[in-house]
Amino acid sequence: MDLGLKDKVALVAAASRGLGRAVAEELAAEGALLLLCSRSEEAINKAAKEIAQTTGAKVLALAADVSEAADIAKLTQFGAERLGRIDILVTNAGGPPAGQFENLSQDQWEAATRLTLFSAVELVRQVLPGMKERRWGRILNITSIAVKQPVDNLILSNSLRAAVTGFARTLANEVAPFGVTVNNIMPGYTRTERVEELAQVMAEKQAITPAEFVARWEKEIPMRRLGEPREFAALAAFLVSERASYITGTSIPVDGGWIKALI
Ligand code: NAD
């Protein structure tokens, strides 16, 4: 299937590793031009260079913290100057800290809101006018299975990803007449660096090995294994493609069957 991504310009946020990087790699392989960011200049330049080398795509990178509106403005301005436009926006950031209600301060709630909700809102604020003007755009938010089925001990993520979903669903209706689609992918347990690190920390706390800890997650997943970032990125590439032109306002899981709900 030709996804029609050749020469589309995609901004993928938080892309030095993990799901964001896997999406960037997939879009580059499909012939898109890329603008990537993460907080560390060194990490994002390295990722951009590696992706450009393996795919032959044009990949630009800029250090930006997506929880800072000023950084997002700088990033999108850089994209406009160097690439002329942004056709595809993939919003993403690191996950907010784990914890239960009584262990989290007001400051932590505010920081998590900036990281998870405002980052998506501000990225959209910057790129949407151009998409509407050109009457073509794709906005894709990386959320979580927590939107459908809250995960214990993750009250910040459970609350704020629901907020992103409400934002996205409402925005989808507002911008649909302009040829702009807005969708979300809900990753399940996917083997990224973050998940490996989390397994390490949790295993140490429980005096078991990381493999034993991962096996507990795998028991809850009908496919009995973690997902691979590439499996997530395949759906992302489709949802931002020309071919997904009549799909908007949805949240689709890539979770090996973890969500137990019917629809
Ligand atoms: P990861 O930690 O492996 O990668 C996160 C990326 O975001 C890195 O490139 C990091 O540098 C960048 N980043 C972090 N904070 C940033 C900021 N403020 N500004 C700019 N860049 C920033 O994480 P991942 O596993 O790829 O997860 C990506 C998102 O998906 C997270 O929000 C995570 O909570 C969510 N998620 C992941 C899984 C999973 O199993 N991997 C499951 C559900 C939800």
PDB file of C-alpha atoms and ligand atoms in Angstrom:
ATOM      1  CA  MET A   1       0.000   0.000   0.000  1.00  0.00           C
ATOM      2  CA  ASP A   2       1.368   3.428  -0.864  1.00  0.00           C
ATOM      3  CA  LEU A   3       0.789   5.528   2.226  1.00  0.00           C
ATOM      4  CA  GLY A   4       1.367   8.756   0.313  1.00  0.00           C
ATOM      5  CA  LEU A   5       3.890   9.977   2.876  1.00  0.00           C
ATOM      6  CA  LYS A   6       6.652  10.833   0.422  1.00  0.00           C
ATOM      7  CA  ASP A   7       7.808  14.451   0.951  1.00  0.00           C
ATOM      8  CA  LYS A   8       5.249  15.116   3.695  1.00  0.00           C
ATOM      9  CA  VAL A   9       6.808  17.087   6.544  1.00  0.00           C
ATOM     10  CA  ALA A  10       6.398  15.496   9.971  1.00  0.00           C
ATOM     11  CA  LEU A  11       7.199  16.924  13.391  1.00  0.00           C
ATOM     12  CA  VAL A  12       7.696  14.103  15.873  1.00  0.00           C
ATOM     13  CA  ALA A  13       8.085  15.281  19.470  1.00  0.00           C
ATOM     14  CA  ALA A  14      10.138  13.487  22.126  1.00  0.00           C
ATOM     15  CA  ALA A  15      11.830  11.290  19.554  1.00  0.00           C
ATOM     16  CA  SER A  16      15.383  10.576  20.743  1.00  0.00           C
ATOM     17  CA  ARG A  17      14.322   7.065  21.819  1.00  0.00           C
ATOM     18  CA  GLY A  18      11.358   4.810  22.449  1.00  0.00           C
ATOM     19  CA  LEU A  19       7.998   5.169  20.729  1.00  0.00           C
ATOM     20  CA  GLY A  20       8.700   8.635  19.304  1.00  0.00           C
ATOM     21  CA  ARG A  21      11.909   7.442  17.697  1.00  0.00           C
ATOM     22  CA  ALA A  22      10.228   4.341  16.264  1.00  0.00           C
ATOM     23  CA  VAL A  23       7.540   6.542  14.677  1.00  0.00           C
ATOM     24  CA  ALA A  24      10.227   8.822  13.250  1.00  0.00           C
ATOM     25  CA  GLU A  25      12.068   5.843  11.752  1.00  0.00           C
ATOM     26  CA  GLU A  26       8.908   4.501  10.148  1.00  0.00           C
ATOM     27  CA  LEU A  27       7.938   7.877   8.651  1.00  0.00           C
ATOM     28  CA  ALA A  28      11.471   8.434   7.353  1.00  0.00           C
ATOM     29  CA  ALA A  29      11.406   4.990   5.724  1.00  0.00           C
ATOM     30  CA  GLU A  30       8.170   6.063   3.987  1.00  0.00           C
ATOM     31  CA  GLY A  31       9.909   9.100   2.506  1.00  0.00           C
ATOM     32  CA  ALA A  32       8.705  11.842   4.869  1.00  0.00           C
ATOM     33  CA  LEU A  33      10.924  14.798   5.863  1.00  0.00           C
ATOM     34  CA  LEU A  34      11.346  15.012   9.603  1.00  0.00           C
ATOM     35  CA  LEU A  35      11.770  17.490  12.396  1.00  0.00           C
ATOM     36  CA  LEU A  36      12.522  15.823  15.741  1.00  0.00           C
ATOM     37  CA  CYS A  37      12.958  17.135  19.260  1.00  0.00           C
ATOM     38  CA  SER A  38      13.840  16.008  22.745  1.00  0.00           C
ATOM     39  CA  ARG A  39      15.343  17.872  25.689  1.00  0.00           C
ATOM     40  CA  SER A  40      18.940  16.781  25.117  1.00  0.00           C
ATOM     41  CA  GLU A  41      20.664  18.313  22.101  1.00  0.00           C
ATOM     42  CA  GLU A  42      23.206  15.512  21.978  1.00  0.00           C
ATOM     43  CA  ALA A  43      20.600  12.733  22.108  1.00  0.00           C
ATOM     44  CA  ILE A  44      18.306  14.223  19.486  1.00  0.00           C
ATOM     45  CA  ASN A  45      21.149  15.055  17.075  1.00  0.00           C
ATOM     46  CA  LYS A  46      22.430  11.488  17.401  1.00  0.00           C
ATOM     47  CA  ALA A  47      18.963  10.026  16.730  1.00  0.00           C
ATOM     48  CA  ALA A  48      18.446  12.328  13.719  1.00  0.00           C
ATOM     49  CA  LYS A  49      21.828  11.396  12.264  1.00  0.00           C
ATOM     50  CA  GLU A  50      21.214   7.664  12.676  1.00  0.00           C
ATOM     51  CA  ILE A  51      17.740   7.843  11.117  1.00  0.00           C
ATOM     52  CA  ALA A  52      19.036   9.903   8.193  1.00  0.00           C
ATOM     53  CA  GLN A  53      21.842   7.394   7.632  1.00  0.00           C
ATOM     54  CA  THR A  54      19.636   4.311   7.670  1.00  0.00           C
ATOM     55  CA  THR A  55      16.765   5.740   5.607  1.00  0.00           C
ATOM     56  CA  GLY A  56      18.362   8.444   3.451  1.00  0.00           C
ATOM     57  CA  ALA A  57      15.660  10.858   4.641  1.00  0.00           C
ATOM     58  CA  LYS A  58      16.177  14.513   5.479  1.00  0.00           C
ATOM     59  CA  VAL A  59      15.987  14.696   9.284  1.00  0.00           C
ATOM     60  CA  LEU A  60      16.342  17.923  11.262  1.00  0.00           C
ATOM     61  CA  ALA A  61      16.584  18.068  15.029  1.00  0.00           C
ATOM     62  CA  LEU A  62      16.300  20.696  17.736  1.00  0.00           C
ATOM     63  CA  ALA A  63      16.574  20.452  21.510  1.00  0.00           C
ATOM     64  CA  ALA A  64      13.236  21.457  23.024  1.00  0.00           C
ATOM     65  CA  ASP A  65      11.372  20.699  26.230  1.00  0.00           C
ATOM     66  CA  VAL A  66       7.752  20.202  25.192  1.00  0.00           C
ATOM     67  CA  SER A  67       6.492  21.204  28.629  1.00  0.00           C
ATOM     68  CA  GLU A  68       7.737  24.759  27.852  1.00  0.00           C
ATOM     69  CA  ALA A  69       5.565  26.816  25.484  1.00  0.00           C
ATOM     70  CA  ALA A  70       8.581  28.972  24.492  1.00  0.00           C
ATOM     71  CA  ASP A  71      10.527  25.884  23.400  1.00  0.00           C
ATOM     72  CA  ILE A  72       7.579  24.690  21.323  1.00  0.00           C
ATOM     73  CA  ALA A  73       7.323  28.090  19.622  1.00  0.00           C
ATOM     74  CA  LYS A  74      11.068  27.945  18.821  1.00  0.00           C
ATOM     75  CA  LEU A  75      10.732  24.414  17.484  1.00  0.00           C
ATOM     76  CA  THR A  76       7.824  25.123  15.170  1.00  0.00           C
ATOM     77  CA  GLN A  77       9.427  28.352  13.957  1.00  0.00           C
ATOM     78  CA  PHE A  78      12.598  26.401  13.140  1.00  0.00           C
ATOM     79  CA  GLY A  79      10.452  23.889  11.244  1.00  0.00           C
ATOM     80  CA  ALA A  80       8.673  26.620   9.292  1.00  0.00           C
ATOM     81  CA  GLU A  81      11.964  28.298   8.347  1.00  0.00           C
ATOM     82  CA  ARG A  82      13.849  25.138   7.396  1.00  0.00           C
ATOM     83  CA  LEU A  83      11.104  22.914   5.987  1.00  0.00           C
ATOM     84  CA  GLY A  84       8.422  25.414   4.982  1.00  0.00           C
ATOM     85  CA  ARG A  85       5.482  23.695   6.654  1.00  0.00           C
ATOM     86  CA  ILE A  86       4.367  20.945   9.030  1.00  0.00           C
ATOM     87  CA  ASP A  87       1.900  18.467   7.521  1.00  0.00           C
ATOM     88  CA  ILE A  88       1.996  15.874  10.267  1.00  0.00           C
ATOM     89  CA  LEU A  89       2.282  16.401  14.003  1.00  0.00           C
ATOM     90  CA  VAL A  90       2.976  13.551  16.406  1.00  0.00           C
ATOM     91  CA  THR A  91       2.661  14.734  20.014  1.00  0.00           C
ATOM     92  CA  ASN A  92       4.642  12.826  22.614  1.00  0.00           C
ATOM     93  CA  ALA A  93       6.580  13.387  25.842  1.00  0.00           C
ATOM     94  CA  GLY A  94       8.066  11.357  28.656  1.00  0.00           C
ATOM     95  CA  GLY A  95       5.529   9.788  30.996  1.00  0.00           C
ATOM     96  CA  PRO A  96       4.548  11.634  34.199  1.00  0.00           C
ATOM     97  CA  PRO A  97       5.826  10.137  37.474  1.00  0.00           C
ATOM     98  CA  ALA A  98       4.104   7.156  39.064  1.00  0.00           C
ATOM     99  CA  GLY A  99       2.372   7.579  42.420  1.00  0.00           C
ATOM    100  CA  GLN A 100      -0.881   7.587  44.326  1.00  0.00           C
ATOM    101  CA  PHE A 101      -3.020  10.638  45.104  1.00  0.00           C
ATOM    102  CA  GLU A 102      -1.756  11.234  48.643  1.00  0.00           C
ATOM    103  CA  ASN A 103       1.919  11.115  47.612  1.00  0.00           C
ATOM    104  CA  LEU A 104       1.730  13.728  44.869  1.00  0.00           C
ATOM    105  CA  SER A 105       2.046  17.472  45.439  1.00  0.00           C
ATOM    106  CA  GLN A 106       0.359  20.364  43.669  1.00  0.00           C
ATOM    107  CA  ASP A 107       3.687  21.134  41.969  1.00  0.00           C
ATOM    108  CA  GLN A 108       3.867  17.601  40.617  1.00  0.00           C
ATOM    109  CA  TRP A 109       0.316  17.873  39.272  1.00  0.00           C
ATOM    110  CA  GLU A 110       1.184  21.177  37.579  1.00  0.00           C
ATOM    111  CA  ALA A 111       4.397  19.821  36.068  1.00  0.00           C
ATOM    112  CA  ALA A 112       2.608  16.699  34.820  1.00  0.00           C
ATOM    113  CA  THR A 113      -0.179  18.818  33.321  1.00  0.00           C
ATOM    114  CA  ARG A 114       2.413  20.876  31.422  1.00  0.00           C
ATOM    115  CA  LEU A 115       4.199  17.738  30.260  1.00  0.00           C
ATOM    116  CA  THR A 116       1.243  15.629  29.184  1.00  0.00           C
ATOM    117  CA  LEU A 117      -1.655  17.972  28.358  1.00  0.00           C
ATOM    118  CA  PHE A 118      -0.235  21.442  27.614  1.00  0.00           C
ATOM    119  CA  SER A 119       2.543  20.006  25.425  1.00  0.00           C
ATOM    120  CA  ALA A 120      -0.071  18.573  23.067  1.00  0.00           C
ATOM    121  CA  VAL A 121      -2.210  21.728  23.219  1.00  0.00           C
ATOM    122  CA  GLU A 122       0.739  24.055  22.483  1.00  0.00           C
ATOM    123  CA  LEU A 123       2.122  21.923  19.661  1.00  0.00           C
ATOM    124  CA  VAL A 124      -1.307  21.927  18.039  1.00  0.00           C
ATOM    125  CA  ARG A 125      -1.679  25.692  18.584  1.00  0.00           C
ATOM    126  CA  GLN A 126       1.493  26.283  16.578  1.00  0.00           C
ATOM    127  CA  VAL A 127       0.921  23.918  13.649  1.00  0.00           C
ATOM    128  CA  LEU A 128      -2.842  23.967  13.136  1.00  0.00           C
ATOM    129  CA  PRO A 129      -3.167  27.320  11.305  1.00  0.00           C
ATOM    130  CA  GLY A 130      -0.867  26.114   8.480  1.00  0.00           C
ATOM    131  CA  MET A 131      -2.676  22.775   8.216  1.00  0.00           C
ATOM    132  CA  LYS A 132      -6.057  24.517   7.963  1.00  0.00           C
ATOM    133  CA  GLU A 133      -4.743  26.914   5.364  1.00  0.00           C
ATOM    134  CA  ARG A 134      -3.427  24.052   3.207  1.00  0.00           C
ATOM    135  CA  ARG A 135      -6.546  21.999   3.963  1.00  0.00           C
ATOM    136  CA  TRP A 136      -4.492  18.957   4.855  1.00  0.00           C
ATOM    137  CA  GLY A 137      -3.109  17.842   8.181  1.00  0.00           C
ATOM    138  CA  ARG A 138      -2.622  14.880  10.494  1.00  0.00           C
ATOM    139  CA  ILE A 139      -2.393  15.169  14.252  1.00  0.00           C
ATOM    140  CA  LEU A 140      -1.562  12.042  16.212  1.00  0.00           C
ATOM    141  CA  ASN A 141      -1.234  11.916  19.988  1.00  0.00           C
ATOM    142  CA  ILE A 142       0.602   9.151  21.809  1.00  0.00           C
ATOM    143  CA  THR A 143      -1.537   8.474  24.896  1.00  0.00           C
ATOM    144  CA  SER A 144      -1.826   5.173  26.809  1.00  0.00           C
ATOM    145  CA  ILE A 145      -3.987   2.132  27.509  1.00  0.00           C
ATOM    146  CA  ALA A 146      -4.697   3.993  30.771  1.00  0.00           C
ATOM    147  CA  VAL A 147      -7.331   5.989  28.858  1.00  0.00           C
ATOM    148  CA  LYS A 148      -9.529   2.874  28.616  1.00  0.00           C
ATOM    149  CA  GLN A 149      -8.492   1.065  31.755  1.00  0.00           C
ATOM    150  CA  PRO A 150      -6.682   3.015  34.496  1.00  0.00           C
ATOM    151  CA  VAL A 151      -3.389   1.513  35.650  1.00  0.00           C
ATOM    152  CA  ASP A 152      -2.860   1.290  39.441  1.00  0.00           C
ATOM    153  CA  ASN A 153      -0.324   3.703  40.920  1.00  0.00           C
ATOM    154  CA  LEU A 154      -0.407   5.992  37.851  1.00  0.00           C
ATOM    155  CA  ILE A 155      -2.977   8.607  38.883  1.00  0.00           C
ATOM    156  CA  LEU A 156      -1.255  11.435  36.981  1.00  0.00           C
ATOM    157  CA  SER A 157      -1.122   9.510  33.728  1.00  0.00           C
ATOM    158  CA  ASN A 158      -4.655   8.107  34.144  1.00  0.00           C
ATOM    159  CA  SER A 159      -6.061  11.624  34.698  1.00  0.00           C
ATOM    160  CA  LEU A 160      -4.080  13.619  32.144  1.00  0.00           C
ATOM    161  CA  ARG A 161      -4.252  11.184  29.242  1.00  0.00           C
ATOM    162  CA  ALA A 162      -8.021  11.279  29.611  1.00  0.00           C
ATOM    163  CA  ALA A 163      -7.766  15.077  29.341  1.00  0.00           C
ATOM    164  CA  VAL A 164      -5.680  14.787  26.157  1.00  0.00           C
ATOM    165  CA  THR A 165      -8.307  12.430  24.757  1.00  0.00           C
ATOM    166  CA  GLY A 166     -11.112  14.912  25.488  1.00  0.00           C
ATOM    167  CA  PHE A 167      -9.075  17.673  23.859  1.00  0.00           C
ATOM    168  CA  ALA A 168      -8.334  15.548  20.796  1.00  0.00           C
ATOM    169  CA  ARG A 169     -11.899  14.315  20.335  1.00  0.00           C
ATOM    170  CA  THR A 170     -13.284  17.863  20.481  1.00  0.00           C
ATOM    171  CA  LEU A 171     -10.552  19.248  18.230  1.00  0.00           C
ATOM    172  CA  ALA A 172     -11.213  16.467  15.696  1.00  0.00           C
ATOM    173  CA  ASN A 173     -14.760  17.769  15.204  1.00  0.00           C
ATOM    174  CA  GLU A 174     -13.616  21.388  14.951  1.00  0.00           C
ATOM    175  CA  VAL A 175     -10.963  20.779  12.286  1.00  0.00           C
ATOM    176  CA  ALA A 176     -12.492  17.946  10.247  1.00  0.00           C
ATOM    177  CA  PRO A 177     -13.990  20.356   7.654  1.00  0.00           C
ATOM    178  CA  PHE A 178     -10.430  21.526   6.882  1.00  0.00           C
ATOM    179  CA  GLY A 179      -9.064  18.095   5.965  1.00  0.00           C
ATOM    180  CA  VAL A 180      -7.228  17.770   9.264  1.00  0.00           C
ATOM    181  CA  THR A 181      -7.596  14.520  11.216  1.00  0.00           C
ATOM    182  CA  VAL A 182      -6.880  14.043  14.922  1.00  0.00           C
ATOM    183  CA  ASN A 183      -6.327  10.571  16.377  1.00  0.00           C
ATOM    184  CA  ASN A 184      -4.658   8.924  19.348  1.00  0.00           C
ATOM    185  CA  ILE A 185      -2.780   5.664  19.749  1.00  0.00           C
ATOM    186  CA  MET A 186      -2.909   3.990  23.151  1.00  0.00           C
ATOM    187  CA  PRO A 187       0.301   2.002  23.629  1.00  0.00           C
ATOM    188  CA  GLY A 188       0.251  -0.994  25.918  1.00  0.00           C
ATOM    189  CA  TYR A 189       3.411  -2.374  27.517  1.00  0.00           C
ATOM    190  CA  THR A 190       6.000  -1.806  24.790  1.00  0.00           C
ATOM    191  CA  ARG A 191       9.676  -2.689  25.052  1.00  0.00           C
ATOM    192  CA  THR A 192      11.259   0.769  25.142  1.00  0.00           C
ATOM    193  CA  GLU A 193      14.197   1.989  27.218  1.00  0.00           C
ATOM    194  CA  ARG A 194      11.741   3.495  29.693  1.00  0.00           C
ATOM    195  CA  VAL A 195       9.973   0.215  30.232  1.00  0.00           C
ATOM    196  CA  GLU A 196      13.287  -1.636  30.609  1.00  0.00           C
ATOM    197  CA  GLU A 197      14.392   0.931  33.215  1.00  0.00           C
ATOM    198  CA  LEU A 198      11.066   0.694  35.041  1.00  0.00           C
ATOM    199  CA  ALA A 199      11.309  -3.107  35.150  1.00  0.00           C
ATOM    200  CA  GLN A 200      14.830  -2.795  36.586  1.00  0.00           C
ATOM    201  CA  VAL A 201      13.735  -0.402  39.352  1.00  0.00           C
ATOM    202  CA  MET A 202      10.597  -2.370  40.259  1.00  0.00           C
ATOM    203  CA  ALA A 203      12.494  -5.674  40.240  1.00  0.00           C
ATOM    204  CA  GLU A 204      15.139  -4.303  42.614  1.00  0.00           C
ATOM    205  CA  LYS A 205      12.415  -3.101  45.010  1.00  0.00           C
ATOM    206  CA  GLN A 206      10.842  -6.541  45.046  1.00  0.00           C
ATOM    207  CA  ALA A 207      14.155  -8.452  45.125  1.00  0.00           C
ATOM    208  CA  ILE A 208      13.411 -10.299  41.887  1.00  0.00           C
ATOM    209  CA  THR A 209      15.085 -10.137  38.459  1.00  0.00           C
ATOM    210  CA  PRO A 210      13.888  -7.693  35.763  1.00  0.00           C
ATOM    211  CA  ALA A 211      12.914 -10.717  33.618  1.00  0.00           C
ATOM    212  CA  GLU A 212      10.722 -12.026  36.448  1.00  0.00           C
ATOM    213  CA  PHE A 213       9.086  -8.616  36.780  1.00  0.00           C
ATOM    214  CA  VAL A 214       8.441  -8.384  33.014  1.00  0.00           C
ATOM    215  CA  ALA A 215       6.934 -11.890  33.151  1.00  0.00           C
ATOM    216  CA  ARG A 216       4.255 -10.516  35.525  1.00  0.00           C
ATOM    217  CA  TRP A 217       3.275  -7.905  32.947  1.00  0.00           C
ATOM    218  CA  GLU A 218       3.299 -10.518  30.224  1.00  0.00           C
ATOM    219  CA  LYS A 219       0.864 -12.674  32.191  1.00  0.00           C
ATOM    220  CA  GLU A 220      -1.732  -9.862  31.917  1.00  0.00           C
ATOM    221  CA  ILE A 221      -1.277  -9.570  28.139  1.00  0.00           C
ATOM    222  CA  PRO A 222      -3.176 -12.070  25.971  1.00  0.00           C
ATOM    223  CA  MET A 223      -0.214 -12.170  23.538  1.00  0.00           C
ATOM    224  CA  ARG A 224       2.025 -13.022  26.518  1.00  0.00           C
ATOM    225  CA  ARG A 225       4.780 -10.649  25.418  1.00  0.00           C
ATOM    226  CA  LEU A 226       5.568  -6.938  25.409  1.00  0.00           C
ATOM    227  CA  GLY A 227       4.993  -4.999  22.202  1.00  0.00           C
ATOM    228  CA  GLU A 228       7.875  -3.844  20.022  1.00  0.00           C
ATOM    229  CA  PRO A 229       8.150  -0.105  19.178  1.00  0.00           C
ATOM    230  CA  ARG A 230       7.989  -1.001  15.462  1.00  0.00           C
ATOM    231  CA  GLU A 231       4.579  -2.598  15.969  1.00  0.00           C
ATOM    232  CA  PHE A 232       3.362   0.671  17.457  1.00  0.00           C
ATOM    233  CA  ALA A 233       4.973   2.748  14.721  1.00  0.00           C
ATOM    234  CA  ALA A 234       3.259   0.783  11.944  1.00  0.00           C
ATOM    235  CA  LEU A 235      -0.172   2.001  13.065  1.00  0.00           C
ATOM    236  CA  ALA A 236       1.173   5.515  13.585  1.00  0.00           C
ATOM    237  CA  ALA A 237       2.411   5.650   9.996  1.00  0.00           C
ATOM    238  CA  PHE A 238      -0.966   4.529   8.720  1.00  0.00           C
ATOM    239  CA  LEU A 239      -2.955   7.012  10.824  1.00  0.00           C
ATOM    240  CA  VAL A 240      -0.908   9.982   9.610  1.00  0.00           C
ATOM    241  CA  SER A 241      -1.000   8.819   6.006  1.00  0.00           C
ATOM    242  CA  GLU A 242      -3.001   9.940   3.019  1.00  0.00           C
ATOM    243  CA  ARG A 243      -4.829   6.598   3.191  1.00  0.00           C
ATOM    244  CA  ALA A 244      -6.318   7.300   6.652  1.00  0.00           C
ATOM    245  CA  SER A 245      -8.229  10.302   5.305  1.00  0.00           C
ATOM    246  CA  TYR A 246     -11.635   9.277   6.749  1.00  0.00           C
ATOM    247  CA  ILE A 247     -10.409   8.223  10.208  1.00  0.00           C
ATOM    248  CA  THR A 248     -10.639  10.929  12.855  1.00  0.00           C
ATOM    249  CA  GLY A 249     -11.471  11.319  16.544  1.00  0.00           C
ATOM    250  CA  THR A 250     -10.421   7.764  17.391  1.00  0.00           C
ATOM    251  CA  SER A 251      -8.215   6.167  20.043  1.00  0.00           C
ATOM    252  CA  ILE A 252      -6.755   2.848  18.956  1.00  0.00           C
ATOM    253  CA  PRO A 253      -4.833   0.501  21.266  1.00  0.00           C
ATOM    254  CA  VAL A 254      -1.647  -1.334  20.280  1.00  0.00           C
ATOM    255  CA  ASP A 255      -1.553  -3.519  23.364  1.00  0.00           C
ATOM    256  CA  GLY A 256      -1.503  -7.233  22.491  1.00  0.00           C
ATOM    257  CA  GLY A 257      -5.086  -7.444  23.819  1.00  0.00           C
ATOM    258  CA  TRP A 258      -4.388  -5.946  27.291  1.00  0.00           C
ATOM    259  CA  ILE A 259      -7.536  -3.762  27.391  1.00  0.00           C
ATOM    260  CA  LYS A 260     -10.363  -6.076  28.332  1.00  0.00           C
ATOM    261  CA  ALA A 261     -13.274  -3.846  27.218  1.00  0.00           C
ATOM    262  CA  LEU A 262     -15.490  -4.911  24.279  1.00  0.00           C
ATOM    263  CA  ILE A 263     -15.091  -1.710  22.266  1.00  0.00           C
TER     264      ILE A 263
HETATM  265  P1  NAD B   1      10.980   6.781  26.670  1.00  0.00           P
HETATM  266  O1  NAD B   1      11.339   7.299  28.011  1.00  0.00           O
HETATM  267  O2  NAD B   1      11.692   5.571  26.174  1.00  0.00           O
HETATM  268  O3  NAD B   1      11.140   7.950  25.596  1.00  0.00           O
HETATM  269  C1  NAD B   1      10.627   9.225  25.886  1.00  0.00           C
HETATM  270  C2  NAD B   1      11.219  10.254  24.933  1.00  0.00           C
HETATM  271  O4  NAD B   1      10.682  11.515  25.304  1.00  0.00           O
HETATM  272  C3  NAD B   1      12.730  10.389  24.995  1.00  0.00           C
HETATM  273  O5  NAD B   1      13.195  10.681  23.709  1.00  0.00           O
HETATM  274  C4  NAD B   1      12.914  11.607  25.909  1.00  0.00           C
HETATM  275  O6  NAD B   1      14.139  12.248  25.670  1.00  0.00           O
HETATM  276  C5  NAD B   1      11.748  12.458  25.484  1.00  0.00           C
HETATM  277  N1  NAD B   1      11.245  13.426  26.461  1.00  0.00           N
HETATM  278  C6  NAD B   1      10.895  13.198  27.734  1.00  0.00           C
HETATM  279  N2  NAD B   1      10.432  14.327  28.291  1.00  0.00           N
HETATM  280  C7  NAD B   1      10.499  15.304  27.354  1.00  0.00           C
HETATM  281  C8  NAD B   1      10.187  16.690  27.330  1.00  0.00           C
HETATM  282  N3  NAD B   1       9.717  17.311  28.415  1.00  0.00           N
HETATM  283  N4  NAD B   1      10.379  17.374  26.179  1.00  0.00           N
HETATM  284  C9  NAD B   1      10.872  16.760  25.099  1.00  0.00           C
HETATM  285  N5  NAD B   1      11.200  15.456  25.049  1.00  0.00           N
HETATM  286  C10 NAD B   1      11.009  14.738  26.169  1.00  0.00           C
HETATM  287  O7  NAD B   1       9.384   6.564  26.720  1.00  0.00           O
HETATM  288  P2  NAD B   1       8.431   5.681  25.759  1.00  0.00           P
HETATM  289  O8  NAD B   1       8.304   4.330  26.365  1.00  0.00           O
HETATM  290  O9  NAD B   1       8.834   5.857  24.365  1.00  0.00           O
HETATM  291  O10 NAD B   1       7.020   6.404  26.020  1.00  0.00           O
HETATM  292  C11 NAD B   1       6.575   7.515  25.282  1.00  0.00           C
HETATM  293  C12 NAD B   1       5.251   7.968  25.874  1.00  0.00           C
HETATM  294  O11 NAD B   1       4.306   6.886  25.803  1.00  0.00           O
HETATM  295  C13 NAD B   1       5.363   8.326  27.369  1.00  0.00           C
HETATM  296  O12 NAD B   1       4.527   9.410  27.657  1.00  0.00           O
HETATM  297  C14 NAD B   1       4.883   7.076  28.049  1.00  0.00           C
HETATM  298  O13 NAD B   1       4.372   7.338  29.337  1.00  0.00           O
HETATM  299  C15 NAD B   1       3.800   6.607  27.088  1.00  0.00           C
HETATM  300  N6  NAD B   1       3.521   5.198  27.226  1.00  0.00           N
HETATM  301  C16 NAD B   1       4.500   4.284  27.015  1.00  0.00           C
HETATM  302  C17 NAD B   1       4.216   2.932  27.173  1.00  0.00           C
HETATM  303  C18 NAD B   1       5.275   1.874  26.976  1.00  0.00           C
HETATM  304  O14 NAD B   1       5.036   0.722  27.330  1.00  0.00           O
HETATM  305  N7  NAD B   1       6.410   2.183  26.399  1.00  0.00           N
HETATM  306  C19 NAD B   1       2.920   2.527  27.551  1.00  0.00           C
HETATM  307  C20 NAD B   1       1.938   3.491  27.745  1.00  0.00           C
HETATM  308  C21 NAD B   1       2.256   4.828  27.578  1.00  0.00           C
END
